[in-house]
Amino acid sequence: MSKTVLAVFSIYLITLSACLDVKNPNPFASYPEYSNADLGLTYTPTASTFKIYSPDADAVYMNFYENGTIEESYLVDQMLKEENGVWETTIEGDLLGKFYTIQVFRERGWLKEAVDPYAKAVGVNGMRAMVVDLSKTNPEGWENDKRPPLAKPNDIVLYELHVRDLTIHESSDFKNRGKFLGLTETGKTNSDGLATGIDHIKELGVTHVHLLPSYDFLSLDESKPEENKYNWGYDPQNYNVPEGSYSTDPYDGNVRIREFKKMVQTFHENGIRVILDVVYNHTGSSVESNFYSILPGYYYRFNPDGSLSNASGCGNETASERPMVRKFMIESVKYWVEEYHLDGFRFDLMGIHDIETMNQITEELHKIDPSIYVYGEGWTGGGSPLGEEFRAVKKNVPQLNEVAAFSDDLRDGVKGHVFTHDAKAFISGLEGLEESVKFGIVAAGQHDQIDYEKVNYSKAPWANKPAQCINYVSCHDNHTLFDRLTISCPDEPESELIKMHKLANTIVLTSQGVPFLHAGVEFMRTKNGVENSYESPDSINQIDWNRKTQYKEVFEYYKALVNLRKSHPAFKMSTTEEIQKHLKFLKTEGNNLVAYQITGEANGDSWKDIILIFNGNKEVKEVEIPQGDYTMIIKDGKISEAGLGQQNGGKVMVGGRSALMLVR
Ligand code: CA
């Protein structure tokens, strides 16, 4: 069949199959389940076996190519229908380095030529899968690669970064700018000799990097690196393959795999674990996606009128509750752990996925290693036809075993509602958010000194234990913390913005739960006021290492905060019961003040007693604390674990827009 005829048929069929039969909203219930974990390619040097799940196909063909771009196929092979909706073929001989696609014939026509969703290697722009021998993609020493030690999830300090942002700016001389390999370059500095790249991350002391989407996504043309286009990558194309634009050669499927592994290996060698941001909730294309082209409709949810539903806000949403979608997700994350040695996953719009799938994913990952950390956004980007009671939204976290969620309660309580750009909050002097801050301090758990009616969003605790709550004030979405403060406090000088900036993450890094930092926040990252920079140029998104010099004092403060947290278990209690026992809020007079005390050498801390007071007012405030002789650890934007001097109990003064921490 000619390409033109194919194209016409494809459009006709896609139009038909974009809508489901309204009279039969769940035609997939009768589809068979296939349970073996051998879908996709099984390669050996003497034969390659391919298996594709497509129960309603009338025929399935495979096209084989010498390369991943435009040449005609040298072999077309018809697959045979086996049990449970699976089509299979075995090609004798060594197919190493050959490329292939799948094409389904169904309801009198051809669907679009597609890449096997289970493909583990692809050529440029992910248009064709590639036969690789994964054992030949390992960097030197890979067999000795180990996860850095992690005693408990509460010890985690997350650092969210985009692969390209960290090494693209000219302020540091990386060889592999914007690539996976850029993150393997040690010994790099800015012009003042301050560490950059991975050395900087190590210096800051975080335990985990969380990489924005780094699987193969759709939006960048990998064949045109000279265009220097940018994207966050929330438009998945091939789930089990690294993104080609971050590799030094997107044409050879081996290269991106080897370089991704090299990046993970280097982080591990530097004591840092690696988490991947995964976007199983939708596909970058809808009816043109690989899922749709191999088994129309099955992987997606639909509205009652038969159109694709859109809880992602990106044109479609996947249907994790369907057995073969769930199976795909479980096998995909397991593959990333086993092949790439990843240490955790951040599920984008986790609220789209069903609770059962998230629990099964976590259970399967914890069978491999119980220290793998799983978390996600407990919300969606729009309404879903699957009832909220079934989905992994924030309020259903109590039903999620070992899965954590982001606390937008603390985020917006501290710095303001993300969609009201000029809104002030606790750190900028807006009253009434004290209970939201306290809610974050106890990691979204039950505490009898919190008035839940006054918490901004959640009217009840949602974390069973502290490690299920991720506290943060900024991330890749929305304004950077610095930009947000600049916009919401236009009359304040930079010195005041710095005070608020430090106060915000002092709250985050001393709260119970798991803290999360947006890369560059430690030296006042700016995106020049751009709120949604998903496709903004490097000039907006890049991390400018000159700012590390410019805001050296801020960086040192953040670094000291991270270290303080790491060396004091009192901030990292494992259970809500321990928090209830050891953490008591102190009475304060007036607004924008929160004070608490952690007593009894909590969680084995060397400090018997810790008092923390946060003052979101511009003015100095007086707070009454229990009697005693205290050492000041944090005061007026300075921090020293060795102490900043002594302080008696009773009435103490807390500087404007600052934290005071006293210990004994
Ligand atoms: Ca790509």
PDB file of C-alpha atoms in Angstrom, residues 56-228:
ATOM      1  CA  ASP A  56      -9.035  -5.959  18.359  1.00  0.00           C
ATOM      2  CA  ALA A  57      -6.549  -5.786  15.468  1.00  0.00           C
ATOM      3  CA  ASP A  58      -7.368  -7.738  12.313  1.00  0.00           C
ATOM      4  CA  ALA A  59      -3.698  -7.934  11.379  1.00  0.00           C
ATOM      5  CA  VAL A  60      -0.424  -6.550  12.752  1.00  0.00           C
ATOM      6  CA  TYR A  61       2.641  -5.928  10.613  1.00  0.00           C
ATOM      7  CA  MET A  62       6.184  -4.993  11.467  1.00  0.00           C
ATOM      8  CA  ASN A  63       8.379  -2.835   9.254  1.00  0.00           C
ATOM      9  CA  PHE A  64      12.156  -3.175   9.550  1.00  0.00           C
ATOM     10  CA  TYR A  65      14.599  -0.441   8.575  1.00  0.00           C
ATOM     11  CA  GLU A  66      18.309   0.086   8.331  1.00  0.00           C
ATOM     12  CA  ASN A  67      18.053   3.412  10.170  1.00  0.00           C
ATOM     13  CA  GLY A  68      15.737   5.525  12.273  1.00  0.00           C
ATOM     14  CA  THR A  69      14.836   8.212   9.769  1.00  0.00           C
ATOM     15  CA  ILE A  70      13.308   8.180   6.303  1.00  0.00           C
ATOM     16  CA  GLU A  71      14.517   5.201   4.237  1.00  0.00           C
ATOM     17  CA  GLU A  72      12.034   2.573   3.016  1.00  0.00           C
ATOM     18  CA  SER A  73      11.715  -0.647   4.965  1.00  0.00           C
ATOM     19  CA  TYR A  74      13.838  -3.574   3.877  1.00  0.00           C
ATOM     20  CA  LEU A  75      11.505  -6.133   5.422  1.00  0.00           C
ATOM     21  CA  VAL A  76       7.805  -6.272   6.228  1.00  0.00           C
ATOM     22  CA  ASP A  77       6.729  -9.085   8.503  1.00  0.00           C
ATOM     23  CA  GLN A  78       3.228 -10.174   9.468  1.00  0.00           C
ATOM     24  CA  MET A  79       2.786 -11.035  13.147  1.00  0.00           C
ATOM     25  CA  LEU A  80       0.765 -14.059  14.248  1.00  0.00           C
ATOM     26  CA  LYS A  81      -2.129 -13.812  16.691  1.00  0.00           C
ATOM     27  CA  GLU A  82      -1.429 -15.690  19.910  1.00  0.00           C
ATOM     28  CA  GLU A  83      -3.389 -15.963  23.157  1.00  0.00           C
ATOM     29  CA  ASN A  84      -4.874 -13.050  25.111  1.00  0.00           C
ATOM     30  CA  GLY A  85      -4.734 -10.357  22.456  1.00  0.00           C
ATOM     31  CA  VAL A  86      -1.015 -10.668  21.801  1.00  0.00           C
ATOM     32  CA  TRP A  87       0.595 -10.706  18.365  1.00  0.00           C
ATOM     33  CA  GLU A  88       3.997 -12.270  17.997  1.00  0.00           C
ATOM     34  CA  THR A  89       6.793 -12.821  15.529  1.00  0.00           C
ATOM     35  CA  THR A  90      10.369 -14.061  15.690  1.00  0.00           C
ATOM     36  CA  ILE A  91      12.985 -12.933  13.197  1.00  0.00           C
ATOM     37  CA  GLU A  92      15.997 -15.210  12.888  1.00  0.00           C
ATOM     38  CA  GLY A  93      19.488 -13.733  12.756  1.00  0.00           C
ATOM     39  CA  ASP A  94      21.132 -10.825  14.533  1.00  0.00           C
ATOM     40  CA  LEU A  95      18.973  -7.683  14.278  1.00  0.00           C
ATOM     41  CA  LEU A  96      21.302  -5.560  16.417  1.00  0.00           C
ATOM     42  CA  GLY A  97      21.147  -1.928  15.266  1.00  0.00           C
ATOM     43  CA  LYS A  98      18.089  -2.409  13.025  1.00  0.00           C
ATOM     44  CA  PHE A  99      15.023  -0.195  13.434  1.00  0.00           C
ATOM     45  CA  TYR A 100      11.372  -1.232  13.444  1.00  0.00           C
ATOM     46  CA  THR A 101       7.798   0.011  13.639  1.00  0.00           C
ATOM     47  CA  ILE A 102       4.381  -1.549  14.168  1.00  0.00           C
ATOM     48  CA  GLN A 103       1.369  -1.131  11.931  1.00  0.00           C
ATOM     49  CA  VAL A 104      -2.112  -2.332  12.767  1.00  0.00           C
ATOM     50  CA  PHE A 105      -4.857  -3.218  10.260  1.00  0.00           C
ATOM     51  CA  ARG A 106      -8.286  -2.878  11.814  1.00  0.00           C
ATOM     52  CA  GLU A 107     -11.853  -2.266  10.674  1.00  0.00           C
ATOM     53  CA  ARG A 108     -10.895  -2.304   6.976  1.00  0.00           C
ATOM     54  CA  GLY A 109      -8.017   0.121   7.235  1.00  0.00           C
ATOM     55  CA  TRP A 110      -4.510   0.794   8.405  1.00  0.00           C
ATOM     56  CA  LEU A 111      -3.702   2.720  11.532  1.00  0.00           C
ATOM     57  CA  LYS A 112      -0.730   5.053  11.707  1.00  0.00           C
ATOM     58  CA  GLU A 113       2.713   3.439  11.737  1.00  0.00           C
ATOM     59  CA  ALA A 114       3.761   3.441  15.374  1.00  0.00           C
ATOM     60  CA  VAL A 115       6.557   2.685  17.787  1.00  0.00           C
ATOM     61  CA  ASP A 116       6.036  -0.227  20.163  1.00  0.00           C
ATOM     62  CA  PRO A 117       5.136   1.417  23.522  1.00  0.00           C
ATOM     63  CA  TYR A 118       7.442  -1.127  25.169  1.00  0.00           C
ATOM     64  CA  ALA A 119      10.413  -0.055  23.019  1.00  0.00           C
ATOM     65  CA  LYS A 120      13.625   0.422  25.006  1.00  0.00           C
ATOM     66  CA  ALA A 121      15.631   2.231  22.348  1.00  0.00           C
ATOM     67  CA  VAL A 122      14.681   4.572  19.506  1.00  0.00           C
ATOM     68  CA  GLY A 123      16.321   6.586  16.763  1.00  0.00           C
ATOM     69  CA  VAL A 124      16.115  10.326  16.231  1.00  0.00           C
ATOM     70  CA  ASN A 125      12.857  11.951  17.353  1.00  0.00           C
ATOM     71  CA  GLY A 126      11.649   8.574  18.583  1.00  0.00           C
ATOM     72  CA  MET A 127      10.056   7.720  15.239  1.00  0.00           C
ATOM     73  CA  ARG A 128      11.340   4.149  15.065  1.00  0.00           C
ATOM     74  CA  ALA A 129      12.359   1.678  17.730  1.00  0.00           C
ATOM     75  CA  MET A 130      15.868   0.256  17.598  1.00  0.00           C
ATOM     76  CA  VAL A 131      17.146  -3.199  18.438  1.00  0.00           C
ATOM     77  CA  VAL A 132      19.763  -2.814  21.163  1.00  0.00           C
ATOM     78  CA  ASP A 133      21.687  -5.142  23.400  1.00  0.00           C
ATOM     79  CA  LEU A 134      21.214  -3.389  26.731  1.00  0.00           C
ATOM     80  CA  SER A 135      24.209  -5.157  28.209  1.00  0.00           C
ATOM     81  CA  LYS A 136      26.333  -3.168  25.764  1.00  0.00           C
ATOM     82  CA  THR A 137      24.950   0.211  26.869  1.00  0.00           C
ATOM     83  CA  ASN A 138      26.543   0.215  30.323  1.00  0.00           C
ATOM     84  CA  PRO A 139      29.187   2.797  31.200  1.00  0.00           C
ATOM     85  CA  GLU A 140      32.415   1.519  32.699  1.00  0.00           C
ATOM     86  CA  GLY A 141      31.962   0.377  36.298  1.00  0.00           C
ATOM     87  CA  TRP A 142      28.143   0.175  35.998  1.00  0.00           C
ATOM     88  CA  GLU A 143      28.125  -3.263  37.598  1.00  0.00           C
ATOM     89  CA  ASN A 144      29.447  -1.623  40.780  1.00  0.00           C
ATOM     90  CA  ASP A 145      26.912   1.212  40.767  1.00  0.00           C
ATOM     91  CA  LYS A 146      25.022   1.359  44.065  1.00  0.00           C
ATOM     92  CA  ARG A 147      22.351   3.562  45.554  1.00  0.00           C
ATOM     93  CA  PRO A 148      23.867   5.922  48.134  1.00  0.00           C
ATOM     94  CA  PRO A 149      22.764   4.968  51.663  1.00  0.00           C
ATOM     95  CA  LEU A 150      19.399   6.229  52.904  1.00  0.00           C
ATOM     96  CA  ALA A 151      18.268   5.189  56.364  1.00  0.00           C
ATOM     97  CA  LYS A 152      14.723   6.573  56.227  1.00  0.00           C
ATOM     98  CA  PRO A 153      12.533   8.509  53.774  1.00  0.00           C
ATOM     99  CA  ASN A 154      12.453  11.340  56.323  1.00  0.00           C
ATOM    100  CA  ASP A 155      16.152  11.911  55.647  1.00  0.00           C
ATOM    101  CA  ILE A 156      15.434  12.972  52.062  1.00  0.00           C
ATOM    102  CA  VAL A 157      16.087  16.526  50.849  1.00  0.00           C
ATOM    103  CA  LEU A 158      14.790  16.891  47.274  1.00  0.00           C
ATOM    104  CA  TYR A 159      16.290  19.190  44.635  1.00  0.00           C
ATOM    105  CA  GLU A 160      14.253  19.646  41.444  1.00  0.00           C
ATOM    106  CA  LEU A 161      16.212  20.383  38.278  1.00  0.00           C
ATOM    107  CA  HIS A 162      15.880  20.412  34.523  1.00  0.00           C
ATOM    108  CA  VAL A 163      18.783  18.668  32.769  1.00  0.00           C
ATOM    109  CA  ARG A 164      19.395  21.512  30.344  1.00  0.00           C
ATOM    110  CA  ASP A 165      19.094  24.401  32.818  1.00  0.00           C
ATOM    111  CA  LEU A 166      22.010  23.389  34.979  1.00  0.00           C
ATOM    112  CA  THR A 167      24.797  23.459  32.418  1.00  0.00           C
ATOM    113  CA  ILE A 168      23.605  25.665  29.553  1.00  0.00           C
ATOM    114  CA  HIS A 169      24.636  29.095  30.881  1.00  0.00           C
ATOM    115  CA  GLU A 170      27.967  30.519  29.777  1.00  0.00           C
ATOM    116  CA  SER A 171      28.905  31.394  33.382  1.00  0.00           C
ATOM    117  CA  SER A 172      30.511  27.973  33.729  1.00  0.00           C
ATOM    118  CA  ASP A 173      32.556  26.110  31.125  1.00  0.00           C
ATOM    119  CA  PHE A 174      30.754  22.809  30.667  1.00  0.00           C
ATOM    120  CA  LYS A 175      31.768  20.743  27.665  1.00  0.00           C
ATOM    121  CA  ASN A 176      28.436  18.978  27.236  1.00  0.00           C
ATOM    122  CA  ARG A 177      26.126  21.940  27.724  1.00  0.00           C
ATOM    123  CA  GLY A 178      22.506  21.034  28.344  1.00  0.00           C
ATOM    124  CA  LYS A 179      23.145  17.303  28.081  1.00  0.00           C
ATOM    125  CA  PHE A 180      22.963  14.321  30.427  1.00  0.00           C
ATOM    126  CA  LEU A 181      26.764  14.327  30.293  1.00  0.00           C
ATOM    127  CA  GLY A 182      26.857  17.953  31.478  1.00  0.00           C
ATOM    128  CA  LEU A 183      25.691  16.652  34.839  1.00  0.00           C
ATOM    129  CA  THR A 184      28.667  14.273  34.979  1.00  0.00           C
ATOM    130  CA  GLU A 185      31.241  17.083  34.706  1.00  0.00           C
ATOM    131  CA  THR A 186      32.939  17.661  38.024  1.00  0.00           C
ATOM    132  CA  GLY A 187      35.504  20.325  38.903  1.00  0.00           C
ATOM    133  CA  LYS A 188      33.580  23.108  37.150  1.00  0.00           C
ATOM    134  CA  THR A 189      33.291  26.596  38.635  1.00  0.00           C
ATOM    135  CA  ASN A 190      32.042  30.073  37.844  1.00  0.00           C
ATOM    136  CA  SER A 191      34.538  32.879  37.217  1.00  0.00           C
ATOM    137  CA  ASP A 192      34.916  33.420  40.979  1.00  0.00           C
ATOM    138  CA  GLY A 193      35.930  29.810  41.523  1.00  0.00           C
ATOM    139  CA  LEU A 194      32.640  28.753  43.130  1.00  0.00           C
ATOM    140  CA  ALA A 195      31.506  25.210  42.371  1.00  0.00           C
ATOM    141  CA  THR A 196      28.856  24.726  39.670  1.00  0.00           C
ATOM    142  CA  GLY A 197      26.876  21.796  38.253  1.00  0.00           C
ATOM    143  CA  ILE A 198      26.993  18.544  40.146  1.00  0.00           C
ATOM    144  CA  ASP A 199      29.726  19.824  42.490  1.00  0.00           C
ATOM    145  CA  HIS A 200      27.397  22.630  43.534  1.00  0.00           C
ATOM    146  CA  ILE A 201      24.549  20.199  44.240  1.00  0.00           C
ATOM    147  CA  LYS A 202      26.894  18.120  46.357  1.00  0.00           C
ATOM    148  CA  GLU A 203      28.093  21.227  48.194  1.00  0.00           C
ATOM    149  CA  LEU A 204      24.508  22.251  48.992  1.00  0.00           C
ATOM    150  CA  GLY A 205      24.075  18.847  50.609  1.00  0.00           C
ATOM    151  CA  VAL A 206      20.754  17.656  49.178  1.00  0.00           C
ATOM    152  CA  THR A 207      20.205  13.896  49.156  1.00  0.00           C
ATOM    153  CA  HIS A 208      18.186  13.491  45.935  1.00  0.00           C
ATOM    154  CA  VAL A 209      17.996  15.226  42.585  1.00  0.00           C
ATOM    155  CA  HIS A 210      14.584  15.110  40.972  1.00  0.00           C
ATOM    156  CA  LEU A 211      14.924  15.429  37.204  1.00  0.00           C
ATOM    157  CA  LEU A 212      12.190  17.035  35.174  1.00  0.00           C
ATOM    158  CA  PRO A 213      10.945  14.675  32.413  1.00  0.00           C
ATOM    159  CA  SER A 214      13.947  13.004  30.816  1.00  0.00           C
ATOM    160  CA  TYR A 215      12.213  10.145  29.019  1.00  0.00           C
ATOM    161  CA  ASP A 216      11.680  10.688  25.283  1.00  0.00           C
ATOM    162  CA  PHE A 217       9.291  13.571  24.753  1.00  0.00           C
ATOM    163  CA  LEU A 218       7.756  15.042  21.652  1.00  0.00           C
ATOM    164  CA  SER A 219       8.220  18.780  21.580  1.00  0.00           C
ATOM    165  CA  LEU A 220      11.864  19.198  20.542  1.00  0.00           C
ATOM    166  CA  ASP A 221      13.236  18.333  17.112  1.00  0.00           C
ATOM    167  CA  GLU A 222      16.232  16.200  18.059  1.00  0.00           C
ATOM    168  CA  SER A 223      17.673  16.579  14.561  1.00  0.00           C
ATOM    169  CA  LYS A 224      18.071  20.343  14.988  1.00  0.00           C
ATOM    170  CA  PRO A 225      20.140  20.967  18.110  1.00  0.00           C
ATOM    171  CA  GLU A 226      21.388  24.217  16.563  1.00  0.00           C
ATOM    172  CA  GLU A 227      17.912  25.699  17.064  1.00  0.00           C
ATOM    173  CA  ASN A 228      18.532  25.590  20.821  1.00  0.00           C
TER     174      ASN A 228
END
